[in-house]
Tab-separated table of C-alpha atoms in Angstrom:
chain	number	residue	atom	x	y	z
V	1	MET	CA	-111.858	-189.543	-267.238
V	2	LYS	CA	-114.664	-189.157	-264.744
V	3	TYR	CA	-115.940	-185.848	-263.353
V	4	THR	CA	-118.171	-185.624	-260.332
V	5	GLN	CA	-119.733	-182.333	-259.514
V	6	ILE	CA	-119.919	-181.760	-255.652
V	7	ARG	CA	-120.938	-178.236	-255.324
V	8	ASN	CA	-119.730	-174.844	-256.629
V	9	ALA	CA	-116.160	-175.359	-257.849
V	10	THR	CA	-115.754	-178.376	-255.606
V	11	SER	CA	-115.515	-181.598	-257.661
V	12	ILE	CA	-113.690	-184.834	-258.126
V	13	ILE	CA	-111.615	-185.509	-261.260
V	14	GLU	CA	-110.738	-189.155	-261.748
V	15	PHE	CA	-107.815	-189.030	-264.226
V	16	ALA	CA	-105.535	-191.902	-265.111
V	17	ASN	CA	-106.910	-193.970	-262.219
V	18	LYS	CA	-106.190	-191.208	-259.636
V	19	LYS	CA	-108.844	-189.181	-257.867
V	20	PHE	CA	-108.258	-185.417	-257.300
V	21	LEU	CA	-110.437	-183.387	-255.141
V	22	ILE	CA	-110.650	-179.788	-256.395
V	23	ASP	CA	-111.238	-176.768	-254.233
V	24	PRO	CA	-112.939	-178.321	-251.248
V	25	LEU	CA	-115.893	-176.280	-249.685
V	26	PHE	CA	-117.445	-178.395	-246.956
V	27	ALA	CA	-119.627	-175.977	-244.937
V	28	PRO	CA	-123.267	-176.911	-244.319
V	29	LYS	CA	-125.878	-174.777	-246.240
V	30	GLY	CA	-126.125	-171.215	-244.983
V	31	LYS	CA	-122.942	-171.179	-242.762
V	32	TYR	CA	-121.440	-168.014	-244.123
V	33	ASP	CA	-122.632	-164.424	-244.647
V	34	GLY	CA	-122.806	-163.199	-248.126
V	35	PHE	CA	-119.768	-161.623	-249.680
V	36	GLU	CA	-119.693	-157.915	-249.044
V	37	GLY	CA	-120.240	-155.640	-252.051
V	38	THR	CA	-121.426	-158.610	-254.366
V	39	LEU	CA	-124.742	-159.639	-255.834
V	40	ASN	CA	-127.350	-160.975	-253.432
V	41	SER	CA	-124.904	-160.187	-250.362
V	42	HIS	CA	-128.022	-160.629	-248.158
V	43	LEU	CA	-128.117	-164.273	-248.640
V	44	LYS	CA	-126.194	-166.595	-246.611
V	45	TRP	CA	-124.203	-169.391	-248.499
V	46	PRO	CA	-123.642	-172.217	-249.272
V	47	LEU	CA	-127.105	-171.942	-250.932
V	48	VAL	CA	-127.449	-175.827	-250.913
V	49	GLU	CA	-126.063	-178.733	-248.949
V	50	LEU	CA	-123.320	-181.242	-250.056
V	51	PRO	CA	-124.707	-184.024	-252.194
V	52	PHE	CA	-122.426	-186.608	-250.377
V	53	SER	CA	-120.843	-186.903	-246.970
V	54	ILE	CA	-117.506	-185.299	-246.343
V	55	GLU	CA	-116.059	-188.737	-245.488
V	56	LYS	CA	-117.138	-189.971	-249.044
V	57	ILE	CA	-115.802	-186.864	-250.739
V	58	LEU	CA	-112.459	-187.417	-249.129
V	59	GLU	CA	-112.127	-190.728	-250.511
V	60	VAL	CA	-109.453	-189.417	-253.095
V	61	ASP	CA	-105.696	-189.625	-253.829
V	62	ALA	CA	-104.831	-185.708	-253.742
V	63	ILE	CA	-106.282	-182.379	-253.423
V	64	ILE	CA	-105.716	-179.406	-255.710
V	65	ILE	CA	-106.516	-175.907	-254.240
V	66	THR	CA	-106.456	-173.232	-256.985
V	67	HIS	CA	-106.568	-170.472	-254.442
V	68	LEU	CA	-107.727	-169.780	-250.857
V	69	HIS	CA	-110.967	-167.886	-251.080
V	70	LYS	CA	-113.507	-169.352	-248.815
V	71	ASP	CA	-115.769	-170.744	-251.513
V	72	HIS	CA	-112.776	-172.813	-252.781
V	73	PHE	CA	-111.213	-173.735	-249.484
V	74	ASP	CA	-113.192	-173.184	-246.142
V	75	GLU	CA	-112.656	-173.620	-242.487
V	76	VAL	CA	-114.833	-176.817	-242.414
V	77	ALA	CA	-112.414	-178.319	-245.174
V	78	CYS	CA	-109.350	-177.065	-243.210
V	79	GLU	CA	-110.814	-179.073	-240.041
V	80	LYS	CA	-111.807	-182.201	-242.008
V	81	ILE	CA	-109.015	-182.868	-244.358
V	82	PRO	CA	-106.412	-185.088	-242.836
V	83	LYS	CA	-103.169	-183.075	-242.259
V	84	ASP	CA	-100.864	-185.566	-244.207
V	85	MET	CA	-103.196	-185.450	-247.282
V	86	CYS	CA	-101.334	-184.835	-250.586
V	87	ILE	CA	-102.089	-181.191	-251.532
V	88	PHE	CA	-101.187	-179.142	-254.543
V	89	CYS	CA	-101.395	-175.303	-254.316
V	90	GLN	CA	-100.519	-172.359	-256.573
V	91	ASN	CA	-97.607	-170.733	-254.852
V	92	ASN	CA	-95.408	-170.557	-251.864
V	93	GLU	CA	-97.538	-167.926	-250.090
V	94	ASP	CA	-100.534	-170.317	-250.142
V	95	LYS	CA	-98.167	-173.191	-249.066
V	96	LYS	CA	-97.200	-171.283	-246.066
V	97	VAL	CA	-100.865	-170.508	-245.150
V	98	LEU	CA	-101.725	-174.324	-245.340
V	99	GLU	CA	-98.577	-175.193	-243.428
V	100	ASN	CA	-99.673	-172.792	-240.631
V	101	TYR	CA	-103.033	-174.795	-240.537
V	102	GLY	CA	-100.927	-177.948	-239.836
V	103	PHE	CA	-100.800	-179.526	-243.390
V	104	GLU	CA	-97.690	-181.460	-243.935
V	105	ASN	CA	-97.700	-182.783	-247.558
V	106	ILE	CA	-97.855	-179.827	-249.837
V	107	THR	CA	-96.478	-179.335	-253.352
V	108	VAL	CA	-96.417	-176.031	-255.178
V	109	LEU	CA	-97.618	-176.660	-258.830
V	110	CYS	CA	-95.322	-175.590	-261.710
V	111	GLU	CA	-95.478	-176.141	-265.473
V	112	ASP	CA	-94.163	-179.660	-265.058
V	113	THR	CA	-95.299	-181.032	-261.817
V	114	LYS	CA	-95.523	-184.896	-261.573
V	115	TYR	CA	-97.988	-186.942	-259.660
V	116	CYS	CA	-97.254	-190.620	-260.387
V	117	ASP	CA	-97.351	-190.634	-264.163
V	118	ILE	CA	-99.716	-187.713	-264.559
V	119	LYS	CA	-98.348	-184.171	-265.427
V	120	LEU	CA	-100.003	-181.227	-263.715
V	121	SER	CA	-99.117	-177.833	-265.242
V	122	ILE	CA	-100.028	-174.557	-263.487
V	123	THR	CA	-101.714	-171.894	-265.651
V	124	LYS	CA	-102.331	-168.249	-265.064
V	125	ALA	CA	-105.767	-166.889	-264.322
V	126	GLN	CA	-107.354	-163.482	-263.575
V	127	HIS	CA	-110.174	-163.257	-261.093
V	128	GLY	CA	-111.863	-160.166	-262.775
V	129	THR	CA	-111.101	-157.365	-265.324
V	130	ASP	CA	-107.844	-155.350	-265.047
V	131	TYR	CA	-109.855	-152.481	-263.446
V	132	ALA	CA	-111.273	-154.963	-260.772
V	133	ILE	CA	-107.821	-156.425	-259.937
V	134	LYS	CA	-106.323	-152.900	-259.697
V	135	ASN	CA	-108.905	-151.978	-257.236
V	136	LEU	CA	-109.577	-155.144	-255.372
V	137	LYS	CA	-106.242	-156.932	-255.493
V	138	SER	CA	-106.202	-157.597	-251.790
V	139	ARG	CA	-109.597	-159.364	-251.979
V	140	LEU	CA	-109.374	-161.152	-255.461
V	141	GLY	CA	-105.629	-162.020	-255.056
V	142	GLU	CA	-103.748	-164.555	-257.199
V	143	VAL	CA	-105.609	-167.534	-258.762
V	144	CYS	CA	-104.597	-170.292	-261.166
V	145	GLY	CA	-105.730	-173.011	-263.364
V	146	VAL	CA	-104.297	-176.418	-263.911
V	147	VAL	CA	-103.864	-178.675	-267.009
V	148	PHE	CA	-103.969	-182.466	-266.637
V	149	GLN	CA	-101.832	-184.760	-269.136
V	150	HIS	CA	-101.440	-188.395	-269.442
V	151	LYS	CA	-100.866	-190.728	-272.343
V	152	SER	CA	-104.105	-192.611	-271.683
V	153	GLU	CA	-106.298	-189.585	-271.194
V	154	LYS	CA	-107.550	-186.602	-273.187
V	155	THR	CA	-105.846	-183.314	-272.169
V	156	LEU	CA	-107.927	-181.553	-269.382
V	157	TYR	CA	-107.729	-177.771	-268.754
V	158	LEU	CA	-109.276	-176.505	-265.353
V	159	ALA	CA	-109.373	-172.819	-265.991
V	160	GLY	CA	-110.113	-171.975	-262.458
V	161	ASP	CA	-111.802	-168.499	-261.135
V	162	THR	CA	-110.889	-166.461	-264.191
V	163	ILE	CA	-112.433	-164.264	-266.868
V	164	TRP	CA	-111.628	-165.105	-270.350
V	165	ASN	CA	-108.482	-163.241	-271.232
V	166	ASP	CA	-105.027	-163.672	-272.783
V	167	PHE	CA	-104.076	-166.014	-269.924
V	168	VAL	CA	-106.886	-168.548	-271.077
V	169	ASP	CA	-105.981	-168.056	-274.634
V	170	GLU	CA	-102.448	-168.840	-273.971
V	171	ALA	CA	-103.089	-172.005	-271.998
V	172	ILE	CA	-105.362	-173.182	-274.869
V	173	ASN	CA	-102.787	-172.635	-277.571
V	174	LYS	CA	-100.049	-174.077	-275.456
V	175	TYR	CA	-101.581	-177.309	-274.298
V	176	LYS	CA	-104.597	-177.889	-276.857
V	177	PRO	CA	-107.023	-179.284	-274.370
V	178	GLN	CA	-109.957	-181.516	-275.442
V	179	ILE	CA	-111.801	-181.029	-272.148
V	180	LEU	CA	-112.335	-177.729	-270.399
V	181	ILE	CA	-113.785	-177.133	-266.997
V	182	LEU	CA	-115.056	-173.562	-266.846
V	183	SER	CA	-116.436	-171.510	-263.888
V	184	VAL	CA	-119.256	-169.797	-265.679
V	185	GLY	CA	-121.558	-168.644	-262.815
V	186	ASP	CA	-120.866	-165.151	-263.750
V	187	ALA	CA	-120.145	-164.035	-260.065
V	188	ILE	CA	-120.643	-160.327	-259.774
V	189	ASN	CA	-118.912	-157.502	-257.787
V	190	LEU	CA	-121.644	-154.701	-257.784
V	191	LYS	CA	-118.941	-152.025	-258.438
V	192	TYR	CA	-116.378	-153.709	-260.596
V	193	GLY	CA	-118.603	-156.355	-262.518
V	194	SER	CA	-117.962	-159.992	-263.468
V	195	ILE	CA	-115.117	-161.737	-261.761
V	196	ILE	CA	-115.493	-165.216	-263.369
V	197	MET	CA	-116.726	-166.363	-266.802
V	198	GLY	CA	-120.335	-166.323	-267.858
V	199	LYS	CA	-122.638	-167.850	-270.428
V	200	ASN	CA	-121.075	-166.090	-273.619
V	201	ASP	CA	-117.687	-167.645	-272.709
V	202	LEU	CA	-119.053	-170.909	-273.749
V	203	ILE	CA	-119.399	-169.813	-277.331
V	204	ILE	CA	-115.994	-168.509	-277.318
V	205	ALA	CA	-114.645	-171.690	-276.079
V	206	GLN	CA	-116.598	-173.859	-278.579
V	207	LYS	CA	-115.478	-171.772	-281.525
V	208	LYS	CA	-111.919	-171.753	-280.372
V	209	ILE	CA	-111.409	-175.519	-279.901
V	210	LYS	CA	-112.900	-178.154	-282.278
V	211	ASP	CA	-114.880	-180.922	-280.870
V	212	VAL	CA	-114.343	-179.651	-277.286
V	213	LYS	CA	-116.055	-180.990	-274.349
V	214	ILE	CA	-116.965	-178.242	-271.853
V	215	ILE	CA	-117.977	-178.698	-268.161
V	216	ALA	CA	-119.852	-175.954	-266.698
V	217	ASN	CA	-119.315	-175.407	-262.815
V	218	HIS	CA	-119.380	-172.762	-260.143
V	219	LEU	CA	-123.277	-172.486	-260.196
V	220	GLU	CA	-126.035	-172.093	-257.710
V	221	ALA	CA	-123.943	-172.350	-254.414
V	222	VAL	CA	-122.626	-168.920	-253.633
V	223	ASN	CA	-124.630	-165.714	-253.250
V	224	HIS	CA	-122.682	-163.789	-255.874
V	225	THR	CA	-123.139	-165.989	-258.897
V	226	SER	CA	-125.886	-164.573	-261.504
V	227	VAL	CA	-126.393	-167.601	-263.696
V	228	THR	CA	-128.556	-170.578	-263.004
V	229	ARG	CA	-128.483	-173.925	-264.491
V	230	LYS	CA	-131.813	-173.410	-266.045
V	231	GLN	CA	-130.530	-170.300	-267.650
V	232	LEU	CA	-127.495	-171.786	-268.895
V	233	GLN	CA	-129.345	-174.838	-270.372
V	234	GLU	CA	-131.604	-172.507	-272.198
V	235	PHE	CA	-128.649	-170.433	-273.616
V	236	ILE	CA	-126.891	-173.529	-274.583
V	237	LEU	CA	-130.003	-174.687	-276.703
V	238	GLU	CA	-130.698	-171.228	-278.119
V	239	ASN	CA	-126.943	-171.108	-279.541
V	240	ASN	CA	-127.009	-174.826	-280.630
V	241	ILE	CA	-123.917	-175.846	-278.437
V	242	GLN	CA	-125.669	-178.660	-276.560
V	243	ASN	CA	-123.258	-181.240	-278.200
V	244	TYR	CA	-120.423	-179.359	-276.631
V	245	VAL	CA	-121.423	-178.212	-273.114
V	246	LEU	CA	-122.281	-180.424	-270.081
V	247	VAL	CA	-123.989	-178.836	-267.073
V	248	PRO	CA	-123.894	-181.547	-264.342
V	249	LYS	CA	-126.112	-181.183	-261.302
V	250	ASP	CA	-124.444	-181.457	-257.943
V	251	GLY	CA	-123.720	-185.163	-257.163
V	252	GLU	CA	-123.745	-186.128	-260.809
V	253	CYS	CA	-120.834	-188.036	-262.266
V	254	LEU	CA	-119.808	-187.668	-266.048
V	255	ARG	CA	-117.533	-189.909	-268.121
V	256	VAL	CA	-115.988	-187.554	-270.660
């Protein structure tokens, strides 16, 4: 497979000769005010520009939207994506929202969704601690991950915007992925703490799966993330996990 880091969680996964665009955030640098009540809320985001033109990014076969937070699907993406593009989403509620935007070709992911001869399996995720979800459910909402399977490819698990919890363990135990894509920017709500994974979760993943390859994303693009690529690289070297973890720059393509 090939993985191209675009920006934040936006990426392109080329898997079994099909290209999937993940969580399109297309706004120019500085378009949106910082998320209220989060780290560095005074900063406008995105913090960086897209590395490629939107037209180039949209040269894909299908789009997967793990959830509808603005940093995973924004108004510019809504405007620019062709309304007949094949889109996968997590539930009927998100499907209805997308249909109201005019999109016509939407499939709700399940545990055995087929796209050509690729199997896509939805996994549960949790965008923060139990305490955070209890108090911020309307803001954090429901999110998901996705497992990609094909006879010619290593099994890939895109965990999505989640902390490490039983849902992640269950997905790993069930699907036994060889490649993980983890959001490890440690986004911070000032009152309720981390709402996605951080540095230490790389060690948990490496210990849990033998010979895993981990791709780290959700970095340096939105105001509330607290981990930089430099900090992550230093942590990786300090913990001797450099053979397992990849930290692509925006615009970088990896063959895994």
